[in-house]
Short mmCIF file of C-alpha atoms in Angstrom, two decimals:
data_model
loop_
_atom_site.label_atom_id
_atom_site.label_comp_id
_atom_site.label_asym_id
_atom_site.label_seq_id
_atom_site.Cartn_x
_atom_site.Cartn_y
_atom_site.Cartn_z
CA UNK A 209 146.27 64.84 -15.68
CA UNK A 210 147.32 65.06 -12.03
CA UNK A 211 148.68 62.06 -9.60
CA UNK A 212 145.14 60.21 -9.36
CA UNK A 213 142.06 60.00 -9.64
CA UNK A 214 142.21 60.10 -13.31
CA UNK A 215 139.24 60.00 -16.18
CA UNK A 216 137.89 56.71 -15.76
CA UNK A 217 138.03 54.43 -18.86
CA UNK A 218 134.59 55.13 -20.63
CA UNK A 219 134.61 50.89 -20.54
CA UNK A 220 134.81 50.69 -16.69
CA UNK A 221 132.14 52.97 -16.18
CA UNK A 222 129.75 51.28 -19.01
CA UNK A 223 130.01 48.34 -16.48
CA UNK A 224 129.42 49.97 -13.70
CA UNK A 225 126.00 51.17 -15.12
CA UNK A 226 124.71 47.60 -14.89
CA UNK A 227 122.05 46.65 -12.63
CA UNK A 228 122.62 45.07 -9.53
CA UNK A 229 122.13 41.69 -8.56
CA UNK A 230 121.98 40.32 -4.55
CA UNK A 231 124.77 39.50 -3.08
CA UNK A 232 124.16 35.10 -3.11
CA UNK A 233 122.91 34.96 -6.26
CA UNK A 234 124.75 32.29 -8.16
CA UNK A 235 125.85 35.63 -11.00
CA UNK A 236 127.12 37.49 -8.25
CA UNK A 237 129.54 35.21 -6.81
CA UNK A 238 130.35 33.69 -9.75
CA UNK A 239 131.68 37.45 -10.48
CA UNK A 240 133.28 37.70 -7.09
CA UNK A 241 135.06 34.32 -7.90
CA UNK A 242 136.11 35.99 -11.62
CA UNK A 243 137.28 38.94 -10.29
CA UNK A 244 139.28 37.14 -7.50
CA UNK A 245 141.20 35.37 -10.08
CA UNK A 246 141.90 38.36 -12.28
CA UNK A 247 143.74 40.10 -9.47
CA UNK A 248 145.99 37.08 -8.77
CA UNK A 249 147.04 37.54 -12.28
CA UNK A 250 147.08 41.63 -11.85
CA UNK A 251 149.79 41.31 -8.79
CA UNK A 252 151.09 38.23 -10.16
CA UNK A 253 150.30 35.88 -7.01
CA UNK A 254 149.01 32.48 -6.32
CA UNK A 255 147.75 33.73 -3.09
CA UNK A 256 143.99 31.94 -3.01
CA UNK A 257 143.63 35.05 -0.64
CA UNK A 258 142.91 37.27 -2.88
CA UNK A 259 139.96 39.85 -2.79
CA UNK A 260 138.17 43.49 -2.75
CA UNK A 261 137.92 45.19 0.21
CA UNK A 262 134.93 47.69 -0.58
CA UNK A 263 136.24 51.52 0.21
CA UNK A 264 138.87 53.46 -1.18
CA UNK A 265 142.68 52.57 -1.65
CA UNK A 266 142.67 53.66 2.17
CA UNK A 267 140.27 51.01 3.53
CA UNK A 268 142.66 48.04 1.82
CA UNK A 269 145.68 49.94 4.23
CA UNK A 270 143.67 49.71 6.56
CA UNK A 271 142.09 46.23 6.62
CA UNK A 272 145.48 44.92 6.11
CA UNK A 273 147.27 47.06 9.14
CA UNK A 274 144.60 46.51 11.56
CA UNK A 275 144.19 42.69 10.45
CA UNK A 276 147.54 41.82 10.57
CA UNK A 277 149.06 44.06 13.71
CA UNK A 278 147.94 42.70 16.88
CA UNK A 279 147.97 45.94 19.84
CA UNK A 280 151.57 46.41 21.13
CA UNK A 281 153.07 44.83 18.07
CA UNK A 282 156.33 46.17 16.43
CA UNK A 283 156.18 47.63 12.84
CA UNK A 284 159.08 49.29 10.68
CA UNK A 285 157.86 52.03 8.48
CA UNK A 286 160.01 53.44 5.81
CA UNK A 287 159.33 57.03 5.23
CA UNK A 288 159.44 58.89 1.87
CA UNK A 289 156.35 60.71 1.56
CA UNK A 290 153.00 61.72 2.65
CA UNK A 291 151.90 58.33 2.05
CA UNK A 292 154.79 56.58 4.42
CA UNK A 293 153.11 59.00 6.98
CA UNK A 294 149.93 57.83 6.82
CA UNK A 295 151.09 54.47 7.41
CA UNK A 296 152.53 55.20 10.58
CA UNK A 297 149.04 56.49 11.39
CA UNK A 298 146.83 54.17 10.73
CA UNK A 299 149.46 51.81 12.57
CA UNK A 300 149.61 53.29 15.64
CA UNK A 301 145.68 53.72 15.24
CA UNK A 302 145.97 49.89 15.30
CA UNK A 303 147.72 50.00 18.60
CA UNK A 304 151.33 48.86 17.02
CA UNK A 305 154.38 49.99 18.14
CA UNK A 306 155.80 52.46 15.45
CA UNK A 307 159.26 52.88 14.22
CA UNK A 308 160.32 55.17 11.21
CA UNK A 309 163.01 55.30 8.73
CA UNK A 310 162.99 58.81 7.02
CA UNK A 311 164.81 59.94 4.22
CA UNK A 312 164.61 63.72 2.83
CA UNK A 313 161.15 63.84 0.09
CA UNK A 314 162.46 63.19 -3.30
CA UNK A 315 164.84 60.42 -1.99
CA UNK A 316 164.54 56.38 -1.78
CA UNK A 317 166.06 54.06 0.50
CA UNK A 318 168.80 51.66 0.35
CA UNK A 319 168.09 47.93 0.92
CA UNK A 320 171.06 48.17 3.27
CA UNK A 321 169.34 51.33 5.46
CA UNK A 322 166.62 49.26 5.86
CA UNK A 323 168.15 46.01 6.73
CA UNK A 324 170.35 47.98 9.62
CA UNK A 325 166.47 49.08 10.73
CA UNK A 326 165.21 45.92 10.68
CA UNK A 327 168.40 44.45 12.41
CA UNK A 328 167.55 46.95 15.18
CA UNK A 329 164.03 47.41 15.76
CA UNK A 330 162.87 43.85 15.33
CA UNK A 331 159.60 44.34 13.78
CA UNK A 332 156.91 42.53 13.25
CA UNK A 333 156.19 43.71 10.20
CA UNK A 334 157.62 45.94 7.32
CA UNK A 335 155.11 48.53 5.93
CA UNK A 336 156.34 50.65 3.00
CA UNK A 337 154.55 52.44 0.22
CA UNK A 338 155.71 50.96 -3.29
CA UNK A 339 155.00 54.10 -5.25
CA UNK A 340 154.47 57.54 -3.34
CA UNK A 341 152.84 60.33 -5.57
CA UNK A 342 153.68 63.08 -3.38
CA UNK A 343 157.09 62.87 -4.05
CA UNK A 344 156.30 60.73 -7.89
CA UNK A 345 159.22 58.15 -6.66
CA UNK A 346 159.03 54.28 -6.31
CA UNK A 347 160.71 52.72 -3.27
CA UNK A 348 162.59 49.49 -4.86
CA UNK A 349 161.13 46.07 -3.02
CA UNK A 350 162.33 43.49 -4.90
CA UNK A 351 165.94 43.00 -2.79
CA UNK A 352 163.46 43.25 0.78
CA UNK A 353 161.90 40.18 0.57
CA UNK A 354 165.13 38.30 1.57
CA UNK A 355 165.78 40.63 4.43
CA UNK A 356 162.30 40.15 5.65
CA UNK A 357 162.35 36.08 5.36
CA UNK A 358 166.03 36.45 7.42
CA UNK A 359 164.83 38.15 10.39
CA UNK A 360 160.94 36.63 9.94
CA UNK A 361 159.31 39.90 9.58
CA UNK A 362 155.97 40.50 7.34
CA UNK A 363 156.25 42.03 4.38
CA UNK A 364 153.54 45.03 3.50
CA UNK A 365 153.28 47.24 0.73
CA UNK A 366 150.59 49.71 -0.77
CA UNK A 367 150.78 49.80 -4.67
CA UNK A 368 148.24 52.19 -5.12
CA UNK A 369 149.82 54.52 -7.28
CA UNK A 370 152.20 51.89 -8.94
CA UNK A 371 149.83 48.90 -9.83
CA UNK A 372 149.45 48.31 -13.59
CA UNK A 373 152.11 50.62 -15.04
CA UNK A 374 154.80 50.23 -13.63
CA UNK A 375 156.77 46.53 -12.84
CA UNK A 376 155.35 44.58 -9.58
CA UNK A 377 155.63 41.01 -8.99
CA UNK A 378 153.77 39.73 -5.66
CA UNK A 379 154.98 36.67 -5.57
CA UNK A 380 158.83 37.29 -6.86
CA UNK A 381 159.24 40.09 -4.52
CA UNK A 382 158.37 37.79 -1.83
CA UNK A 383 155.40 40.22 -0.17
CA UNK A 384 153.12 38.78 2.10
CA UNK A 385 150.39 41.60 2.17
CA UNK A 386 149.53 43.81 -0.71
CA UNK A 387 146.78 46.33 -1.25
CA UNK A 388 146.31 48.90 -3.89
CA UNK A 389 143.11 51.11 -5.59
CA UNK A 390 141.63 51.19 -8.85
CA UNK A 391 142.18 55.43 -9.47
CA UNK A 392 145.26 55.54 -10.93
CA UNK A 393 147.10 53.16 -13.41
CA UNK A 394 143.96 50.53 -13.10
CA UNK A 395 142.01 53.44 -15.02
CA UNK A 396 138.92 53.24 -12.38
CA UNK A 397 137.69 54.81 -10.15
CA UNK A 398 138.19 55.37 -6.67
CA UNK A 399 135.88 53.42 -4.22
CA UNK A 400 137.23 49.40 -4.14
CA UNK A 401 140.55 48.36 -2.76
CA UNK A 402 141.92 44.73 -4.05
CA UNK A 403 144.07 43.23 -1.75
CA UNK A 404 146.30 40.19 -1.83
CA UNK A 405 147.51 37.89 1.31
CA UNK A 406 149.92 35.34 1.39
CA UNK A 407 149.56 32.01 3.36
CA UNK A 408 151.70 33.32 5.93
CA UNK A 409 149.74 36.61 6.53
CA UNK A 410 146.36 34.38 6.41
CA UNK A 411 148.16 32.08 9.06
CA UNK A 412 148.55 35.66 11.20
CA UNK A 413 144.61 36.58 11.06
CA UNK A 414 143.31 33.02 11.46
CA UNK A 415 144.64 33.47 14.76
CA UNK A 416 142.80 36.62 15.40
CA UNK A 417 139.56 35.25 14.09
CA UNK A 418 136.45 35.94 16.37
CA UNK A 419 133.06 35.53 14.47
CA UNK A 420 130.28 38.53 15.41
CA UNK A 421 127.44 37.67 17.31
CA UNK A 422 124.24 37.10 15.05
CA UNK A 423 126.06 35.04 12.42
CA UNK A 424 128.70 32.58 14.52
CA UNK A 425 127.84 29.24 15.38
CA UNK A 426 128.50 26.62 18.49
CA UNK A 427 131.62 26.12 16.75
CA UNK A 428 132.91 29.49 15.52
CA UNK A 429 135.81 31.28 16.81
CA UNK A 430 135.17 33.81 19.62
CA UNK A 431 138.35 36.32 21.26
CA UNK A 432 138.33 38.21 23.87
CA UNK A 433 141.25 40.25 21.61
CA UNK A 434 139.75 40.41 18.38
CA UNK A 435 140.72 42.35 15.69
CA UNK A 436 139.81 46.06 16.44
CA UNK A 437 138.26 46.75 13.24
CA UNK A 438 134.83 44.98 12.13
CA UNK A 439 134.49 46.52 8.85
CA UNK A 440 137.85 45.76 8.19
CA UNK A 441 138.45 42.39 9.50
CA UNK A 442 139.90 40.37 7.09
CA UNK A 443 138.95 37.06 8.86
CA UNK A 444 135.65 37.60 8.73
CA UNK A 445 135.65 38.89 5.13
CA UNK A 446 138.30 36.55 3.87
CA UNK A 447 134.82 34.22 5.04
CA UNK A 448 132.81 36.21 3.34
CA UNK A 449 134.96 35.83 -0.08
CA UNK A 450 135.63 31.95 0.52
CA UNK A 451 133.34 28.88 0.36
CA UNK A 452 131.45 29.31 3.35
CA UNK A 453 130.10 33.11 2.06
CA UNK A 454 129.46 33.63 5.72
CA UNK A 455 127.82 37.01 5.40
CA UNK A 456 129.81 40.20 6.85
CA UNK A 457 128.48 43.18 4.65
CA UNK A 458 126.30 43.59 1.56
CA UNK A 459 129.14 43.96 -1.43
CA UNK A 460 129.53 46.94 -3.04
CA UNK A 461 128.42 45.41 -6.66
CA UNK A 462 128.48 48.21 -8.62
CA UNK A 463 132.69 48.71 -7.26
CA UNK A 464 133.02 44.87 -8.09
CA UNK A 465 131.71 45.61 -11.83
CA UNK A 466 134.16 48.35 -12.06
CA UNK A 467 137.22 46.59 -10.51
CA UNK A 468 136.65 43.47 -12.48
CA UNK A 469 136.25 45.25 -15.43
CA UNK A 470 139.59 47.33 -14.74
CA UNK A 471 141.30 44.07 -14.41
CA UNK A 472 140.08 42.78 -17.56
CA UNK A 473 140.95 45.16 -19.38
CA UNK A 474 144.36 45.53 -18.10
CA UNK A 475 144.84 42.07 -18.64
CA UNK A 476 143.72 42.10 -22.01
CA UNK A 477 146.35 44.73 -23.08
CA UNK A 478 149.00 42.60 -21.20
CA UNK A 479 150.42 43.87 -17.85
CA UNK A 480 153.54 44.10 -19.75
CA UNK A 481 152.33 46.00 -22.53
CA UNK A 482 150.43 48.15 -20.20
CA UNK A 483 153.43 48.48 -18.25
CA UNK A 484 155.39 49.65 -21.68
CA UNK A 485 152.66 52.15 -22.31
CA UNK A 486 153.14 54.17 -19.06
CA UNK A 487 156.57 54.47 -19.58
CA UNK A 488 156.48 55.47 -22.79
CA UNK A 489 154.06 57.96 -22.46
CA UNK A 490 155.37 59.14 -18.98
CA UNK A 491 159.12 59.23 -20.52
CA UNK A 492 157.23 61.54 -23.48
CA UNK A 493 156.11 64.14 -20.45
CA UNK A 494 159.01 64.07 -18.73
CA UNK A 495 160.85 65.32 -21.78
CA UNK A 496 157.95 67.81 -22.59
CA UNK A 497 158.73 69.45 -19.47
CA UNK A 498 162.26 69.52 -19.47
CA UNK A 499 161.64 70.93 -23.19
CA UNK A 500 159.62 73.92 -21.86
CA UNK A 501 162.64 74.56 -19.57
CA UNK A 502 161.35 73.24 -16.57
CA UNK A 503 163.38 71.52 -13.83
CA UNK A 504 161.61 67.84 -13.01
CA UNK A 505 161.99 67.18 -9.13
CA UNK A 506 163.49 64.30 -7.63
CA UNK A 507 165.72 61.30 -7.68
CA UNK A 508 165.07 60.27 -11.48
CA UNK A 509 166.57 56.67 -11.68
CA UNK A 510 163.61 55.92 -8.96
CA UNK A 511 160.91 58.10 -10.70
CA UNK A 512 157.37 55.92 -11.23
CA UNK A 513 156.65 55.99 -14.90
CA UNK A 514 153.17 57.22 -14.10
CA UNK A 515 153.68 60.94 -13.15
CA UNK A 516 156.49 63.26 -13.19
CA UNK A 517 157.45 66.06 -10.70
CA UNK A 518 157.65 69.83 -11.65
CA UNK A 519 159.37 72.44 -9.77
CA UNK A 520 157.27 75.79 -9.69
CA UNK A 521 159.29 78.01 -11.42
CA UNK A 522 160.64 80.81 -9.25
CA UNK A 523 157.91 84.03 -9.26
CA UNK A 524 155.38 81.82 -10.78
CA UNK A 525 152.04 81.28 -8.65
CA UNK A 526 151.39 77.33 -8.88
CA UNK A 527 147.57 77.56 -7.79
CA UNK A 528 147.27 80.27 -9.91
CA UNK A 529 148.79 77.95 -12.85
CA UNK A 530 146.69 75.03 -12.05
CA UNK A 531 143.95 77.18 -11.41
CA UNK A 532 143.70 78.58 -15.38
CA UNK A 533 145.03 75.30 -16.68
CA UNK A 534 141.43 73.72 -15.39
CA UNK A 535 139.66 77.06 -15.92
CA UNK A 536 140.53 77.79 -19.37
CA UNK A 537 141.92 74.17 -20.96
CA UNK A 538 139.57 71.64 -19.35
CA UNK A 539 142.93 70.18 -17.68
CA UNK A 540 143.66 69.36 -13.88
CA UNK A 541 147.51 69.11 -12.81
CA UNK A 542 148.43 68.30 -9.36
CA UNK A 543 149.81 70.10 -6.30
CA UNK A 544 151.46 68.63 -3.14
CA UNK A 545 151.66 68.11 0.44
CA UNK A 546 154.04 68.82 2.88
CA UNK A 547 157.74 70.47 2.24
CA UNK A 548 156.60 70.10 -1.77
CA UNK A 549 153.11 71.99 -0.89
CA UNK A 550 153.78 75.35 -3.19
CA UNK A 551 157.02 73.93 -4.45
CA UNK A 552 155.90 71.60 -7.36
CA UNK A 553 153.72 70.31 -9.28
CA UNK A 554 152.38 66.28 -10.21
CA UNK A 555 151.98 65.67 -13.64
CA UNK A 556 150.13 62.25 -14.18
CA UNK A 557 150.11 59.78 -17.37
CA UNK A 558 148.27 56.89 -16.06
CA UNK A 559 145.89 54.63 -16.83
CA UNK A 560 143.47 55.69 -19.58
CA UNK A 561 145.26 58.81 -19.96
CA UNK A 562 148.30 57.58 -20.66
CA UNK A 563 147.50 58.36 -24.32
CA UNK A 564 150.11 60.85 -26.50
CA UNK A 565 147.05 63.12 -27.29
CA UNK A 566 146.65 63.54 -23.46
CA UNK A 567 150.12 64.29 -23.28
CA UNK A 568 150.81 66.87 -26.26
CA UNK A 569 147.89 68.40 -25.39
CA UNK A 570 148.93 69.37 -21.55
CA UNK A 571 152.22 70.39 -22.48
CA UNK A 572 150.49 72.33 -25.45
CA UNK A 573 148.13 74.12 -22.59
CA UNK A 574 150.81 74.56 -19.68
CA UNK A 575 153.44 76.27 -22.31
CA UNK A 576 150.07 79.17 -22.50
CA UNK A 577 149.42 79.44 -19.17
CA UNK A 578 153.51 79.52 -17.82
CA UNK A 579 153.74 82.24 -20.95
CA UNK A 580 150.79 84.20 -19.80
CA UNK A 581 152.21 84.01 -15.82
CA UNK A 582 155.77 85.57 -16.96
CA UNK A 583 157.95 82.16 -17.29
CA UNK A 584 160.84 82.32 -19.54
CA UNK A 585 159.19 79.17 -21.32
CA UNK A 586 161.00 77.56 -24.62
CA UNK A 587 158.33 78.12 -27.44
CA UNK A 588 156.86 75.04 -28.68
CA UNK A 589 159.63 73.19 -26.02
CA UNK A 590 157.43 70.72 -24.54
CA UNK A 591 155.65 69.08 -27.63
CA UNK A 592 158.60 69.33 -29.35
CA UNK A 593 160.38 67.50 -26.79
CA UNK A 594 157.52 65.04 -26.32
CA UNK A 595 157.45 64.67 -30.28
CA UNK A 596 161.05 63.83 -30.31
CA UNK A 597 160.81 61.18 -27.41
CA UNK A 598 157.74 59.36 -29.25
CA UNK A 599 159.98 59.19 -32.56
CA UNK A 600 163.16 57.57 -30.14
CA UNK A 601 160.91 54.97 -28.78
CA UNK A 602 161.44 57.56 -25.57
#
């Protein structure tokens, strides 16, 4: 029950246990071409660029930044949390030019604050976390796209906390690069990275496209610049995906069985509906905790419906808390990073365990533990609370 990974959905992992098949046989990109067209409909794009990049949430950041930055290029990044951080990291990794916004953890930016950034720094490219779980807040991105398109800068975001329960429109935000992991809301786990590209961000790495010795032809692409990644070139596996199936790596086909089957299944339930769920059961443990008398951290009206914030109480040991929640109840809570490190704790209700037993029961367990560690807890607070907020419709 912490910020991600979560339990995988029993579902995604029955799928994952089937055998594999080589990577050009007619099943195998047949479910490449499925699972492509699932994830336009997760992100709610028309982009035809739309694919897995095989690694963790991290490796779609990263195939995006390195793919799209060109050495000496100007990015904006909006900082928040730990997450907006590592941004500016792999970034500068990429040889860009970095600029940062920052705003005090537990905070959000204006549209306005970033606009006056933009209007100054004349980026390249805008690269901002959607949903940051160190801090549990959502930056909002739908009033950025018009900025962006003003002062023809790139739009990037990472959804990887945010995708599939909470709202995110690809296409009606106006983002032009978006990549996200299957370990949180998706209800996977960690180990693909679907990514989504818009014509004009395709138009940016077909002009960085240099094909690798052993596979290009008399007529392929060659740069003396190319794009300073290999695994992560997005030319070359945008290829790969596409009608020529130019081979780059051997797919990960287990990862595509699980991330087509999280998209399935997400899509089955109805992004809204699945949407619904996490707030529901999110707004359920956010009143649990305020019913045990604990303080929830952070700017609320921007809190991600998918995990909730808890300031340590004061003379309570949080490891110590965590520690005998997982010990004794079977149940894993988060910590954090940074100025929160010690400070509070993540509570997550996402993807399969958005569920009210998952919920009743954590508040059920923490109530023991804060009791047994001294807290001045409010007996039978948090399910109470949560009870109440089910009843209300939350």
């Amino acid at each position: 029950m912490g910020p991600g990974p979560i339990n995988a959905d029993p579902r995604v992992l029955r799928a994952m246990s089937a055998q594999l098949v080589g990577q050009y046989d007619p099943a195998m990109t047949a479910y490449m071409a499925e699972t492509q067209e699932l994830y336009r409909r997760v992100f709610r794009t028309a982009n035809d660029a739309t694919l897995l990049v095989d690694g963790t949430s991290r490796a779609g950041i990263e195939a995006a930044l390195v793919s799209l930055l060109r050495p000496g290029d100007r990015v904006l990044v909006p900082v928040f949390g730990r997450f907006g951080h590592l941004l500016v990291e792999i970034a500068q990794r990429a040889g860009a030019e970095v600029h940062t916004l920052e705003t005090e953890w537990g905070t959000v930016f204006a549209p306005e604050q970033i606009e006056e950034a933009i209007r100054r720094v004349r980026p390249a490219m805008l690269a901002v976390v959607h949903g940051d779980t160190s801090t549990t807040l959502a930056q909002p991105l739908d009033a950025l796209a018009a900025i962006c398109r003003e002062y023809g800068v790139l739009f990037y975001t990472d959804v990887t906390a945010s995708l599939g329960g909470n709202p995110f429109d690809a296409d009606g935000w106006g983002l032009d690069a978006v990549s996200a992991g299957l370990q949180k809301c998706l209800g996977g786990p960690s180990g693909s990275a679907p990514v989504t590209l818009s014509p004009r961000a395709v138009e940016v790495i077909d002009g960085r496209r240099s094909i690798e010795a052993g596979i290009r032809d008399a007529d392929s692409e060659v740069r003396a610049d190319p794009i300073r990644s290999n695994y992560f070139d997005l030319a070359m596996i945008l290829d790969y995906w596409g009608p020529k199936r130019l081979n780059h790596h051997t797919e990960a086909t287990t990862m595509l069985y699980g991330a087509r089957e999280c998209a399935r299944l997400l899509l089955e339930e109805g992004l809204d509906a699945a949407i619904e769920r996490h707030r529901l059961h999110g707004a359920a443990m956010l009143a649990g905790v305020r019913g045990l008398g604990l303080r929830p951290f952070g700017d609320l009206a921007h809190k991600m419906n998918n995990v909730v914030g808890v300031e340590i109480p004061e003379g309570v040991n949080g490891d110590a808390v965590r520690g005998e929640l997982l010990g004794d109840y079977g149940i894993e809570i988060g910590t954090s990073f940074g100025p929160l490190h010690g400070r509070i704790w993540r509570i997550g209700t996402m993807g399969y365990n958005a569920r009210r037993d998952a919920v009743l029961t954590t508040l059920a367990a923490l109530e023991q533990v804060l009791r047994r560690a001294g807290a001045p807890v409010v007996a039978g607070g948090g399910t109470g609370a949560a009870l109440e907020a089910y009843e209300g419709g939350a």
